[in-house]
CSV table of N, CA and C in Angstrom, one decimal:
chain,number,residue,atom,x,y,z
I,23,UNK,N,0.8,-1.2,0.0
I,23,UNK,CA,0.0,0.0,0.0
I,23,UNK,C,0.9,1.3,0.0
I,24,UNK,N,0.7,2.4,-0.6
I,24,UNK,CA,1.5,3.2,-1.1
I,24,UNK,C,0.7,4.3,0.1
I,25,UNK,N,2.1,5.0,1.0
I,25,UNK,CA,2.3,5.3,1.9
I,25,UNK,C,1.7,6.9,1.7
I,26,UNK,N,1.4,7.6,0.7
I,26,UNK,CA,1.2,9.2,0.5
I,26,UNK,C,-0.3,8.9,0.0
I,27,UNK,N,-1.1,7.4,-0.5
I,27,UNK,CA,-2.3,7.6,-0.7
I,27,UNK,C,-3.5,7.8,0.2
I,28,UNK,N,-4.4,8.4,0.3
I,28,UNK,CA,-5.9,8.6,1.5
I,28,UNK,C,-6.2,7.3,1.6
I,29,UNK,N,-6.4,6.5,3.0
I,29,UNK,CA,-7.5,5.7,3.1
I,29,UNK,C,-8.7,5.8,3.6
I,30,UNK,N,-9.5,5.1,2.8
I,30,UNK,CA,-11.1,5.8,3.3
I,30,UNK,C,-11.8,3.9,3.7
I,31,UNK,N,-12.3,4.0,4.9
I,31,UNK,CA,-12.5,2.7,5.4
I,31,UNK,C,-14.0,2.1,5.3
I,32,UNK,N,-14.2,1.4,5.0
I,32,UNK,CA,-15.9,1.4,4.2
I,32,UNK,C,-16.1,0.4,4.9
I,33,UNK,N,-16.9,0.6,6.0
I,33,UNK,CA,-17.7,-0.6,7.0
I,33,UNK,C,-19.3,-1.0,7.0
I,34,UNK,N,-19.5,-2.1,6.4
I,34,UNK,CA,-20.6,-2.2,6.0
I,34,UNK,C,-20.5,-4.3,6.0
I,35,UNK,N,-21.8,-4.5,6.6
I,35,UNK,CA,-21.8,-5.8,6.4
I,35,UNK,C,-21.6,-7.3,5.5
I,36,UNK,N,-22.2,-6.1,4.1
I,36,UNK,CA,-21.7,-7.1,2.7
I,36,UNK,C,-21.2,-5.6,1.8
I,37,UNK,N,-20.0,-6.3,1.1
I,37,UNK,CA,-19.7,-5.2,0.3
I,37,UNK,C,-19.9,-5.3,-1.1
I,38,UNK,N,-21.2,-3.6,-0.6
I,38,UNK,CA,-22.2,-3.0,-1.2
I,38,UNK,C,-21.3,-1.8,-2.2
I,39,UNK,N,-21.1,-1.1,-1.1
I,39,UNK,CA,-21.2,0.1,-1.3
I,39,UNK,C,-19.4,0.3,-1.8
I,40,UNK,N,-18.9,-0.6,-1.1
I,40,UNK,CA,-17.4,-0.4,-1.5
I,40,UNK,C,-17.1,-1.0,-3.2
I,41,UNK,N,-17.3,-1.9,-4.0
I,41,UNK,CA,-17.7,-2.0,-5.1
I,41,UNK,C,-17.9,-0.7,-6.0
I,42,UNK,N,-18.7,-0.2,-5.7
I,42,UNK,CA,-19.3,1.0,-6.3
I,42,UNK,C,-18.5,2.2,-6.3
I,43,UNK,N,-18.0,2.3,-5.1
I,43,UNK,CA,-17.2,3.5,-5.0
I,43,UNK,C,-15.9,3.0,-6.0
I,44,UNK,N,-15.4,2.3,-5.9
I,44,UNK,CA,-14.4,1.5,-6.4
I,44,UNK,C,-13.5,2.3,-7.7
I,45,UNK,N,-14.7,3.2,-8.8
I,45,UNK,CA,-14.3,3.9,-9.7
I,45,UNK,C,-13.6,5.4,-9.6
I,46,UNK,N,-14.4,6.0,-8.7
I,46,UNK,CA,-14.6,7.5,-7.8
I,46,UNK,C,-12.8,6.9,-6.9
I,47,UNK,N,-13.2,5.7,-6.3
I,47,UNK,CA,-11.6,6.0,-5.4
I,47,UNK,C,-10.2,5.6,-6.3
I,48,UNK,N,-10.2,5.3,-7.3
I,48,UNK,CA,-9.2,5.0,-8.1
I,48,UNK,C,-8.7,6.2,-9.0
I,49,UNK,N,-10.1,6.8,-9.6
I,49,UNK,CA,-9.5,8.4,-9.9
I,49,UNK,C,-9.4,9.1,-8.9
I,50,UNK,N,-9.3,8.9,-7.5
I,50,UNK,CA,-9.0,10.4,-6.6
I,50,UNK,C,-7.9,10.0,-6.2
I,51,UNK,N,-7.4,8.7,-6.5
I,51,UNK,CA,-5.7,8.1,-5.7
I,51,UNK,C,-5.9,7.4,-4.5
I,52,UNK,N,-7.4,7.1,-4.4
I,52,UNK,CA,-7.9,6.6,-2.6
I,52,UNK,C,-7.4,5.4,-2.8
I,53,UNK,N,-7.1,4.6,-1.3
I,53,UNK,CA,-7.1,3.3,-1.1
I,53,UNK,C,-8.4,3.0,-0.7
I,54,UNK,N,-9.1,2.0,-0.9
I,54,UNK,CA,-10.3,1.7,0.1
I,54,UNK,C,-10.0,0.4,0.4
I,55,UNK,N,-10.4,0.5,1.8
I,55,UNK,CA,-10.5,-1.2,3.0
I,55,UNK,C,-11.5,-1.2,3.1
I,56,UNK,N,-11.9,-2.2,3.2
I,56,UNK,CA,-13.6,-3.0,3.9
I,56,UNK,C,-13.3,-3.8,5.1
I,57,UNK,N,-14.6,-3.2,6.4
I,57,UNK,CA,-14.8,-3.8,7.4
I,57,UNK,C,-16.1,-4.2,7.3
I,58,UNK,N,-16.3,-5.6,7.6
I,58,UNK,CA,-17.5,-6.2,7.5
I,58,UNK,C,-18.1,-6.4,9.0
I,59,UNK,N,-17.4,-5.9,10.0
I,59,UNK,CA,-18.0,-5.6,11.7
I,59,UNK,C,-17.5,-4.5,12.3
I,60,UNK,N,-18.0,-4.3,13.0
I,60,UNK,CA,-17.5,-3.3,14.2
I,60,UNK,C,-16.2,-3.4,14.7
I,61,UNK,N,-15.8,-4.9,15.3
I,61,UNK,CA,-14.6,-5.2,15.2
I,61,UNK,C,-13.8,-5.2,14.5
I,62,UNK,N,-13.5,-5.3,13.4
I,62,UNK,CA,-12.7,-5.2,12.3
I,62,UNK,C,-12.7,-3.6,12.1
I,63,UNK,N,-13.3,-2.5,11.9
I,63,UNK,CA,-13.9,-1.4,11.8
I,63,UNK,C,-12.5,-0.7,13.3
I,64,UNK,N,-12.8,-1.0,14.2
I,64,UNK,CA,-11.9,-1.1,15.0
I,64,UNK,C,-10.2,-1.2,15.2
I,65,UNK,N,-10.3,-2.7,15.3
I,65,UNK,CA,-8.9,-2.8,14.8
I,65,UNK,C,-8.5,-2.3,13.3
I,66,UNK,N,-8.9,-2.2,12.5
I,66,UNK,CA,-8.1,-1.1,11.3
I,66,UNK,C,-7.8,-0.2,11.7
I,67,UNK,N,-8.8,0.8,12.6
I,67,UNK,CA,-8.7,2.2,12.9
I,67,UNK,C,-7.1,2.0,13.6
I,68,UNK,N,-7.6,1.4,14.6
I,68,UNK,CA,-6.0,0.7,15.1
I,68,UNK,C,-5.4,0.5,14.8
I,69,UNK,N,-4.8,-0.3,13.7
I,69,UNK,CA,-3.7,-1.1,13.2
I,69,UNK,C,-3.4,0.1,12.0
I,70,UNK,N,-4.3,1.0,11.4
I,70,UNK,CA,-3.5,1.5,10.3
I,70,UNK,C,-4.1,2.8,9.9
I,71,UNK,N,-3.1,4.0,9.2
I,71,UNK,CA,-3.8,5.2,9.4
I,71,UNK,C,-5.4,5.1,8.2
I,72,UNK,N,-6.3,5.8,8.7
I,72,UNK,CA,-7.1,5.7,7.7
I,72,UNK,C,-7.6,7.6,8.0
I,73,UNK,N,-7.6,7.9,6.5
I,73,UNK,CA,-8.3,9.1,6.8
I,73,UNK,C,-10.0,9.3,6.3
I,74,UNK,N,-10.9,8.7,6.4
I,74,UNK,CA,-11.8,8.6,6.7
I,74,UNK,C,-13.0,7.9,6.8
I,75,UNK,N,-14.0,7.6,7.6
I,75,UNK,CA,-14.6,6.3,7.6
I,75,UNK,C,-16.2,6.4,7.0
I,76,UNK,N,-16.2,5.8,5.9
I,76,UNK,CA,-18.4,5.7,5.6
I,76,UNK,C,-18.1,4.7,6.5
I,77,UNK,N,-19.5,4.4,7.1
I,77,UNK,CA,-20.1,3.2,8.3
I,77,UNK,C,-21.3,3.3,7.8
I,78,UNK,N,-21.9,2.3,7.3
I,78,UNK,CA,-23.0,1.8,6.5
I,78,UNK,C,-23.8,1.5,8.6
I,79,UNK,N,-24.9,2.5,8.5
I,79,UNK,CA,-26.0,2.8,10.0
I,79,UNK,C,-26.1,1.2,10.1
I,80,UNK,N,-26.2,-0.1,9.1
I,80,UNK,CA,-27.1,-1.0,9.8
I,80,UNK,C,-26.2,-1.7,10.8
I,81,UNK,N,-24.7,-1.2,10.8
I,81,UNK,CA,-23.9,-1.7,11.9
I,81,UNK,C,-24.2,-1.3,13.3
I,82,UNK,N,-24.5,-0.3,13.2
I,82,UNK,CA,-24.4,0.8,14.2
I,82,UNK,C,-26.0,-0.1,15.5
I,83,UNK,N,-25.6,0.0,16.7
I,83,UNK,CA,-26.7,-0.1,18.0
I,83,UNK,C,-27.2,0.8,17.9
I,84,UNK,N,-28.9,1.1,18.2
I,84,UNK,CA,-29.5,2.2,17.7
I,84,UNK,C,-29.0,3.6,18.7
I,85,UNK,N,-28.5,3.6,19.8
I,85,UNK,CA,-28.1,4.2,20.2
I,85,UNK,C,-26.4,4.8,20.4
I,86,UNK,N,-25.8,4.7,19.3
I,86,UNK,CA,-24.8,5.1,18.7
I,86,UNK,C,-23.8,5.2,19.2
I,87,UNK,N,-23.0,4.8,20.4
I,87,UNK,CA,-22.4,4.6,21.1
I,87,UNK,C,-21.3,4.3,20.4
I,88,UNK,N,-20.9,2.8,19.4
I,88,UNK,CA,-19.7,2.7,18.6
I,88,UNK,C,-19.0,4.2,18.0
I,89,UNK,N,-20.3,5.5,17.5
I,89,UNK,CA,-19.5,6.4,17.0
I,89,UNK,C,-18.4,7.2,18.0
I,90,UNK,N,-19.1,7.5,18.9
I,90,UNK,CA,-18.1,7.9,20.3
I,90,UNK,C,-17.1,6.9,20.8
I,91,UNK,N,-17.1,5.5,20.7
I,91,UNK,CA,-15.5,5.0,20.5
I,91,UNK,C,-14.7,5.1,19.5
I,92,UNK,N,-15.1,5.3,18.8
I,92,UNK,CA,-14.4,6.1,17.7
I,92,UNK,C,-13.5,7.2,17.3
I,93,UNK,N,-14.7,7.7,18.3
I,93,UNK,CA,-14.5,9.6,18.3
I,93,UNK,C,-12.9,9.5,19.4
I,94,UNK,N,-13.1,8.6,20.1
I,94,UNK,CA,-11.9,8.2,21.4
I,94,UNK,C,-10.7,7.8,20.9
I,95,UNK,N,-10.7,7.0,20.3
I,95,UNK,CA,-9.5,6.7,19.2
I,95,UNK,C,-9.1,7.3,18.2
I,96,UNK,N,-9.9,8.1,17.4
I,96,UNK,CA,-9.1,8.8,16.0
I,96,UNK,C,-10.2,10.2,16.1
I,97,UNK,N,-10.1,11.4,17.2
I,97,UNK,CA,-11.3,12.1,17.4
I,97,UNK,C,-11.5,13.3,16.0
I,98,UNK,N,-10.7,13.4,14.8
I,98,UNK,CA,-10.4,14.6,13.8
I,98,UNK,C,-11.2,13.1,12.6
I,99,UNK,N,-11.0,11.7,13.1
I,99,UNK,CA,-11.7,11.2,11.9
I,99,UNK,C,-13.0,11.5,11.3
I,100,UNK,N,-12.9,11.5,10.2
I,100,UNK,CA,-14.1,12.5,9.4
I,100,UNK,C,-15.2,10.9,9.3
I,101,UNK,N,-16.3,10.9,9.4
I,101,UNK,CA,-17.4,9.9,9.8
I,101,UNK,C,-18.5,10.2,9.0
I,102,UNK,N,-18.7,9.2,8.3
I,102,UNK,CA,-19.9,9.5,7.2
I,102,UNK,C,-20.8,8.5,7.3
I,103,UNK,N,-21.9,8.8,7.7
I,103,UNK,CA,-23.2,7.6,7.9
I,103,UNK,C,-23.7,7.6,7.0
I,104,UNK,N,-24.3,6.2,6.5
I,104,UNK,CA,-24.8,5.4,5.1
I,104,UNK,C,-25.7,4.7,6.0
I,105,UNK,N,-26.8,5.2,5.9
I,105,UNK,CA,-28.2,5.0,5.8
I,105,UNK,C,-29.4,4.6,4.8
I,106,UNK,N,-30.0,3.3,4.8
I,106,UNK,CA,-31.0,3.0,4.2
I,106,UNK,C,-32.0,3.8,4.1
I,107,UNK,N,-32.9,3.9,5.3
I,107,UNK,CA,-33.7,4.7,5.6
I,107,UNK,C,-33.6,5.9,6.6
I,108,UNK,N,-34.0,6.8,5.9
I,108,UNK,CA,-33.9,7.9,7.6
I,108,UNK,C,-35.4,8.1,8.5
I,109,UNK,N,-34.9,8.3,9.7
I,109,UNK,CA,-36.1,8.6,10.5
I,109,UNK,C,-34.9,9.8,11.2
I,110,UNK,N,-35.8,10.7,11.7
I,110,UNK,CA,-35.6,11.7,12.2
I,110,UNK,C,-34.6,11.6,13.7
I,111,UNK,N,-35.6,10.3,14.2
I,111,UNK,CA,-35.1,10.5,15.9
I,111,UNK,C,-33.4,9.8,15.3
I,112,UNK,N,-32.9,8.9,14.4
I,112,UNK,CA,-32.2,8.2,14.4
I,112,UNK,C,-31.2,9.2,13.7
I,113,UNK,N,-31.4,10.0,12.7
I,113,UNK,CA,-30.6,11.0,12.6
I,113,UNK,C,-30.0,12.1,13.3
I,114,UNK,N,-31.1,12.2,14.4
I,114,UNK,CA,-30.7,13.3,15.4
I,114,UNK,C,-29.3,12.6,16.8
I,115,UNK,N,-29.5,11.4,16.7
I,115,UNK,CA,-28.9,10.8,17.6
I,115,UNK,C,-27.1,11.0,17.0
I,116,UNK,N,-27.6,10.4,15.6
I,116,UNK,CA,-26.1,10.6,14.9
I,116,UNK,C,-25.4,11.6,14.5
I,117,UNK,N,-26.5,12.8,14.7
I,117,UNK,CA,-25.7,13.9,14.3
I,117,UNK,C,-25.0,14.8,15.5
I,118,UNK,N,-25.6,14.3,16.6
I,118,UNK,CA,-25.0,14.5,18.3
I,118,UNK,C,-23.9,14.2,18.2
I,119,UNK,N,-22.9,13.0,17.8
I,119,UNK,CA,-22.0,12.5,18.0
I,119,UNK,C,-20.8,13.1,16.9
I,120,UNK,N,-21.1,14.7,16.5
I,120,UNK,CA,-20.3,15.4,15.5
I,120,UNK,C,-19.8,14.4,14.6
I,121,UNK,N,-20.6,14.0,13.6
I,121,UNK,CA,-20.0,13.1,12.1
I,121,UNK,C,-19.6,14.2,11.0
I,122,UNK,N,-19.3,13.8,10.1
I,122,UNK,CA,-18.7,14.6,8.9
I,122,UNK,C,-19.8,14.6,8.3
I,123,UNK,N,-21.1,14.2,7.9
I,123,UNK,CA,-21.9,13.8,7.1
I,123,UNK,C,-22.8,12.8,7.4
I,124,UNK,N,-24.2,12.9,7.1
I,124,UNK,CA,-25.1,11.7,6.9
I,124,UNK,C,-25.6,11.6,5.7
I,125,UNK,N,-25.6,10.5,5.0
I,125,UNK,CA,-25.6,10.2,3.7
I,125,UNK,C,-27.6,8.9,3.7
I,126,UNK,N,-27.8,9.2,3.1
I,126,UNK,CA,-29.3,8.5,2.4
I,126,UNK,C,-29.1,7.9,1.3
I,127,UNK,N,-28.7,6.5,1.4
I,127,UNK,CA,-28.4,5.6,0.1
I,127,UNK,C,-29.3,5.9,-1.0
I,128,UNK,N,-30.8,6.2,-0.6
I,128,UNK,CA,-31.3,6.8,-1.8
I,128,UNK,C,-31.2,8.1,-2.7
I,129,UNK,N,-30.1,9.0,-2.1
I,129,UNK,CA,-29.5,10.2,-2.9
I,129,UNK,C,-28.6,9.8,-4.0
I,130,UNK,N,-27.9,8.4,-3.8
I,130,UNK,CA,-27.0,7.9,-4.8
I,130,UNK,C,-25.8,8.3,-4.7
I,131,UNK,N,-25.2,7.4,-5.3
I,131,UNK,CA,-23.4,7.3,-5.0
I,131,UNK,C,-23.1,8.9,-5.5
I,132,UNK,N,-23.3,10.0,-6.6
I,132,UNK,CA,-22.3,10.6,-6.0
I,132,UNK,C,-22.5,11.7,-5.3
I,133,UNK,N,-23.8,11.5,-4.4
I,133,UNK,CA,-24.0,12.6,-2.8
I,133,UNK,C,-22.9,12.1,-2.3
I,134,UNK,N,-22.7,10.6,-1.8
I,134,UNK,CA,-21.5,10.1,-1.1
I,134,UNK,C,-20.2,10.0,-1.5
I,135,UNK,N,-19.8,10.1,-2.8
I,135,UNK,CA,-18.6,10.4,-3.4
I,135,UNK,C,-18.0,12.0,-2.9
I,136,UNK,N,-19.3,12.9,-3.0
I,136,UNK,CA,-18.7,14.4,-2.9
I,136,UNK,C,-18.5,14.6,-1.5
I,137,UNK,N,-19.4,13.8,-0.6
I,137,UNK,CA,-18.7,14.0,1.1
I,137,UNK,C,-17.9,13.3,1.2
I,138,UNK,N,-17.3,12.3,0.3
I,138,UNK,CA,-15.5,11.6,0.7
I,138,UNK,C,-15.1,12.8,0.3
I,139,UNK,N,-14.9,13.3,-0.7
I,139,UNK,CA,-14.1,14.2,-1.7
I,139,UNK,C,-13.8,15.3,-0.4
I,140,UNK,N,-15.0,16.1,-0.1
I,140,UNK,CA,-15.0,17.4,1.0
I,140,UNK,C,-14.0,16.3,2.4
I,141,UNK,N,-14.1,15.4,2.5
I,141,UNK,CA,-13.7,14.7,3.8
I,141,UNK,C,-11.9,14.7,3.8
I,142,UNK,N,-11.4,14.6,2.1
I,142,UNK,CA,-10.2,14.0,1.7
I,142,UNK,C,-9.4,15.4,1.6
I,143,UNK,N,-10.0,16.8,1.5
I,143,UNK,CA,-9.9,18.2,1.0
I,143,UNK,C,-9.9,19.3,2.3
I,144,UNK,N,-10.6,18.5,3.5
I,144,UNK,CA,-10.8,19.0,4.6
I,144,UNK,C,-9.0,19.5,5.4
I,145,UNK,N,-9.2,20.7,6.0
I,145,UNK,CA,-7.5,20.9,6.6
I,145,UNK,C,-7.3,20.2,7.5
I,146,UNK,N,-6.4,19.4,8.1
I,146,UNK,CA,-6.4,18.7,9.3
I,146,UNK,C,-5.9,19.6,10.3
I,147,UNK,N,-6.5,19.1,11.5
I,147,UNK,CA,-6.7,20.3,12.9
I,147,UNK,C,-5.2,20.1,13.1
């Protein structure tokens, strides 16, 4: 893995969404990893730099807690929720937890391509 490229960490249970992105991260110079749990999601954050994470919501406990261990370990990482469906109360919970973005799989890949893009363009603190 080439050491000056972005990694963007795509945590999602079957991979969906990392496939897709696949075109978008090849022309921006991205690396992309897939985590298929929480754990794994975890130890990557751990074991290797990543600069920023989509987390596909259906991982997530509805009360959101994984994003605040998160926030504990890598707290400048930029956090993009990938949501099937939105409800209000469930968006308001995730947006408490300062994320980069909440994304609605029904807006289509490139709503979520342009919050990696703003994510990979952002100044670091």
């Amino acid at each position: 893995m080439d050491a000056s490229r972005k990694t963007v960490l795509i945590a999602e249970p079957q991979s969906v969404m990392a496939p897709e992105l696949r075109p978008f991260m090849d022309d921006n110079g991205l690396e992309g990893v897939h985590a298929g749990t929480l754990k794994e999601t975890l130890l990557t954050i751990q074991n290797q730099r990543v600069d920023a994470l989509v987390l596909d919501a259906s991982l997530l406990e509805e009360d959101c807690t994984f994003i605040s261990i998160i926030k504990g370990m890598a707290e400048d990482l930029p956090i993009i929720i990938c949501a099937e469906t939105n409800t209000p109360e469930f968006e308001s919970k995730v947006r408490q937890q300062r994320i980069f973005f909440y994304h609605i799989k029904s807006f289509g890949i490139q709503d979520l391509e342009m919050a990696i893009a703003n994510a990979m363009n952002r100044p670091p603190h």
